[in-house]
């Protein structure tokens, strides 16, 4: 696989691929806010030797072009952008989607929009979109640099509500952060009126509900916080490999600039 910049309309997105995998579906790593996937999953990538990996950055992040227009968007728009990028890079479906934090929201919508092209799903402490509205934060920045596109949380909640019944049943794993990690939050004021204990309880229930809704397995980390993939990379790498082992797709994925 070759790294490069690929056009998705009026801007280009950076693709980083670090492993020349052969056979099976490409594993698409989708980062949370402010991250690009080769950085956000940097501890996991070396543990996925032999798998074809697709790492990318959203606008204004990780070497991608700044977006010309930066009006807040919902997660559906980010999912369509990713699909356009995979097409531009000529990465054939189906794909295994791995989403951390907000990346999990993008993956959930993506799987509903393109069910025949989604082979499996791995959620890594996926975000609860409704939570941000409940605590009075209708817009969440996707990084601090110029040209990033903030997330419109009301639009994102609508995007998720519209597809909730149409996400396909595919091999799925939900990896949740360890219980109690919210109690160590350094930004309790951001989450008012919830107490940190209430947030912790809500977060764990959301992860369990996500796994149940998608018919997947729930794995709860025993160490670490929101960045489970850095605190316990083997746990996340094993979850990805487990999903890939359930899928058999012949052929080799080759990225062409």
C-alpha positions as semicolon CSV with decimal commas, in nm:
position;residue;x (nm);y (nm);z (nm)
1;X;0,000;0,000;0,000
2;X;0,122;0,348;-0,084
3;X;0,069;0,665;0,115
4;X;-0,044;0,984;-0,051
5;X;-0,301;1,261;-0,089
6;X;-0,631;1,173;-0,256
7;X;-0,900;1,411;-0,376
8;X;-1,247;1,402;-0,220
9;X;-1,399;1,695;-0,405
10;X;-1,263;2,037;-0,317
11;X;-0,981;1,914;-0,092
12;X;-0,743;1,621;-0,050
13;X;-0,709;1,381;0,240
14;X;-0,388;1,213;0,353
15;X;-0,369;0,837;0,354
16;X;-0,099;0,666;0,560
17;X;-0,052;0,293;0,520
18;X;0,220;0,125;0,716
19;X;0,162;-0,247;0,665
20;X;0,160;-0,433;0,333
21;X;-0,115;-0,680;0,414
22;X;-0,238;-0,938;0,167
23;X;-0,571;-1,111;0,150
24;X;-0,885;-1,044;0,345
25;X;-1,071;-0,714;0,382
26;X;-0,878;-0,392;0,441
27;X;-0,895;-0,270;0,800
28;X;-1,003;0,095;0,801
29;X;-0,893;0,281;1,115
30;X;-1,115;0,580;1,201
31;X;-0,987;0,811;1,473
32;X;-1,164;1,029;1,726
33;X;-1,168;1,407;1,727
34;X;-0,836;1,584;1,678
35;X;-0,656;1,264;1,576
36;X;-0,557;1,096;1,253
37;X;-0,569;0,719;1,251
38;X;-0,199;0,642;1,206
39;X;-0,137;0,850;1,520
40;X;-0,447;0,758;1,719
41;X;-0,379;0,386;1,666
42;X;0,000;0,409;1,675
43;X;0,035;0,151;1,953
44;X;-0,196;-0,099;1,781
45;X;-0,060;-0,082;1,427
46;X;0,265;-0,275;1,499
47;X;0,055;-0,556;1,647
48;X;-0,146;-0,601;1,326
49;X;0,134;-0,740;1,111
50;X;0,003;-0,902;0,794
51;X;-0,329;-0,720;0,784
52;X;-0,394;-0,464;0,508
53;X;-0,440;-0,136;0,700
54;X;-0,593;0,189;0,576
55;X;-0,512;0,495;0,790
56;X;-0,631;0,844;0,701
57;X;-0,681;1,195;0,835
58;X;-0,990;1,414;0,817
59;X;-0,957;1,773;0,685
60;X;-0,694;1,989;0,855
61;X;-0,543;1,694;1,043
62;X;-0,236;1,477;0,990
63;X;-0,124;1,622;0,657
64;X;-0,469;1,645;0,497
65;X;-0,567;1,966;0,323
66;X;-0,769;2,219;0,523
67;X;-1,134;2,216;0,425
68;X;-1,238;2,525;0,222
69;X;-1,567;2,539;0,414
70;X;-1,578;2,459;0,784
71;X;-1,945;2,478;0,876
72;X;-2,024;2,213;1,140
73;X;-2,134;1,881;0,994
74;X;-2,294;1,563;1,117
75;X;-2,124;1,226;1,131
76;X;-2,308;1,115;0,815
77;X;-2,113;1,372;0,611
78;X;-1,787;1,241;0,760
79;X;-1,890;0,884;0,669
80;X;-1,961;0,988;0,309
81;X;-1,624;1,163;0,295
82;X;-1,452;0,841;0,407
83;X;-1,639;0,637;0,146
84;X;-1,532;0,883;-0,124
85;X;-1,172;0,853;-0,004
86;X;-1,176;0,473;-0,018
87;X;-1,311;0,496;-0,372
88;X;-1,049;0,756;-0,475
89;X;-0,773;0,537;-0,331
90;X;-0,919;0,233;-0,511
91;X;-0,949;0,020;-0,200
92;X;-1,197;-0,252;-0,287
93;X;-1,474;-0,347;-0,043
94;X;-1,563;-0,509;0,184
95;X;-1,390;-0,337;0,474
96;X;-1,353;-0,393;0,847
97;X;-1,421;-0,059;1,016
98;X;-1,248;0,025;1,344
99;X;-1,367;0,344;1,512
100;X;-1,238;0,512;1,826
101;X;-1,453;0,769;2,012
102;X;-1,626;0,987;1,745
103;X;-1,480;0,751;1,488
104;X;-1,722;0,491;1,620
105;X;-2,016;0,717;1,530
106;X;-1,879;0,755;1,178
107;X;-1,839;0,378;1,147
108;X;-2,193;0,309;1,268
109;X;-2,343;0,539;1,004
110;X;-2,105;0,408;0,736
111;X;-2,214;0,048;0,801
112;X;-2,580;0,144;0,759
113;X;-2,518;0,346;0,443
114;X;-2,308;0,076;0,275
115;X;-2,411;-0,254;0,436
116;X;-2,285;-0,468;0,150
117;X;-1,940;-0,312;0,175
118;X;-1,897;-0,350;0,551
119;X;-1,751;-0,685;0,655
120;X;-1,710;-0,620;1,027
121;X;-1,704;-0,355;1,298
122;X;-1,482;-0,279;1,597
123;X;-1,583;0,004;1,829
124;X;-1,318;0,137;2,067
125;X;-1,489;0,330;2,347
126;X;-1,728;0,487;2,096
127;X;-1,881;0,822;2,188
128;X;-2,242;0,878;2,292
129;X;-2,360;1,162;2,064
130;X;-2,667;1,243;2,275
131;X;-2,446;1,296;2,580
132;X;-2,291;1,609;2,431
133;X;-2,632;1,764;2,374
134;X;-2,742;1,668;2,726
135;X;-2,448;1,858;2,877
136;X;-2,498;2,164;2,656
137;X;-2,226;2,123;2,393
138;X;-2,398;2,130;2,051
139;X;-2,072;2,168;1,855
140;X;-1,753;1,967;1,910
141;X;-1,430;2,070;1,740
142;X;-1,246;1,814;1,530
143;X;-0,905;1,946;1,626
144;X;-0,768;2,294;1,687
145;X;-0,593;2,368;1,358
146;X;-0,727;2,568;1,062
147;X;-0,946;2,385;0,815
148;X;-1,088;2,125;1,050
149;X;-1,464;2,069;1,038
150;X;-1,649;2,070;1,373
151;X;-1,918;1,814;1,448
152;X;-2,277;1,935;1,474
153;X;-2,412;1,717;1,753
154;X;-2,782;1,772;1,684
155;X;-2,726;1,674;1,321
156;X;-2,517;1,377;1,432
157;X;-2,791;1,254;1,666
158;X;-3,040;1,279;1,377
159;X;-2,799;1,090;1,151
160;X;-2,776;0,809;1,405
161;X;-3,150;0,798;1,474
162;X;-3,221;0,763;1,103
163;X;-2,998;0,458;1,063
164;X;-3,044;0,288;1,402
165;X;-3,265;0,014;1,261
166;X;-3,061;-0,041;0,945
167;X;-2,708;-0,112;1,068
168;X;-2,637;-0,462;0,935
169;X;-2,564;-0,753;1,163
170;X;-2,197;-0,810;1,098
171;X;-1,919;-0,955;1,313
172;X;-1,888;-0,682;1,577
173;X;-1,685;-0,616;1,889
174;X;-1,738;-0,325;2,128
175;X;-1,431;-0,248;2,341
176;X;-1,523;-0,029;2,638
177;X;-1,289;0,165;2,865
178;X;-1,251;0,035;3,218
179;X;-1,525;0,108;3,473
180;X;-1,431;0,399;3,697
181;X;-1,212;0,581;3,446
182;X;-1,452;0,879;3,440
183;X;-1,385;0,936;3,810
184;X;-1,038;1,056;3,712
185;X;-1,160;1,317;3,462
186;X;-0,979;1,651;3,483
187;X;-1,269;1,842;3,324
188;X;-1,569;1,777;3,551
189;X;-1,722;2,118;3,476
190;X;-1,754;2,030;3,108
191;X;-1,992;1,746;3,195
192;X;-2,228;1,923;3,434
193;X;-2,499;1,867;3,544
194;X;-2,374;1,504;3,555
195;X;-2,144;1,395;3,832
196;X;-1,845;1,191;3,723
197;X;-1,996;0,883;3,885
198;X;-2,316;0,933;3,685
199;X;-2,112;0,975;3,367
200;X;-1,921;0,657;3,434
201;X;-2,243;0,462;3,478
202;X;-2,401;0,612;3,167
203;X;-2,092;0,544;2,956
204;X;-2,073;0,177;3,050
205;X;-2,445;0,131;2,985
206;X;-2,408;0,294;2,644
207;X;-2,126;0,057;2,546
208;X;-2,333;-0,243;2,654
209;X;-2,639;-0,115;2,465
210;X;-2,430;-0,060;2,150
211;X;-2,305;-0,419;2,160
212;X;-2,656;-0,554;2,219
213;X;-2,810;-0,344;1,942
214;X;-2,555;-0,463;1,686
215;X;-2,546;-0,821;1,807
216;X;-2,179;-0,792;1,898
217;X;-1,950;-0,893;2,179
218;X;-1,872;-0,652;2,462
219;X;-1,515;-0,644;2,594
220;X;-1,451;-0,420;2,894
221;X;-1,092;-0,310;2,948
222;X;-0,936;-0,366;3,287
223;X;-0,676;-0,089;3,254
224;X;-0,655;0,252;3,093
225;X;-0,899;0,521;2,997
226;X;-1,069;0,651;2,684
227;X;-0,767;0,572;2,465
228;X;-0,795;0,199;2,522
229;X;-0,590;0,139;2,208
230;X;-0,290;0,307;2,373
231;X;-0,340;0,185;2,728
232;X;-0,404;-0,177;2,629
233;X;-0,308;-0,210;2,261
234;X;-0,302;-0,589;2,270
235;X;-0,668;-0,596;2,378
236;X;-0,771;-0,383;2,080
237;X;-0,540;-0,560;1,834
238;X;-0,680;-0,897;1,940
239;X;-1,036;-0,770;1,892
240;X;-0,951;-0,656;1,538
241;X;-0,781;-0,985;1,455
242;X;-1,076;-1,178;1,594
243;X;-1,314;-0,997;1,360
244;X;-1,081;-1,046;1,062
245;X;-1,051;-1,417;1,140
246;X;-1,428;-1,446;1,108
247;X;-1,417;-1,306;0,755
248;X;-1,269;-1,473;0,451
249;X;-1,233;-1,258;0,142
250;X;-0,979;-1,372;-0,120
251;X;-0,753;-1,132;-0,306
252;X;-0,506;-0,860;-0,231
253;X;-0,580;-0,493;-0,164
254;X;-0,344;-0,259;-0,339
255;X;-0,356;0,118;-0,287
256;X;-0,280;0,319;-0,599
257;X;-0,224;0,696;-0,590
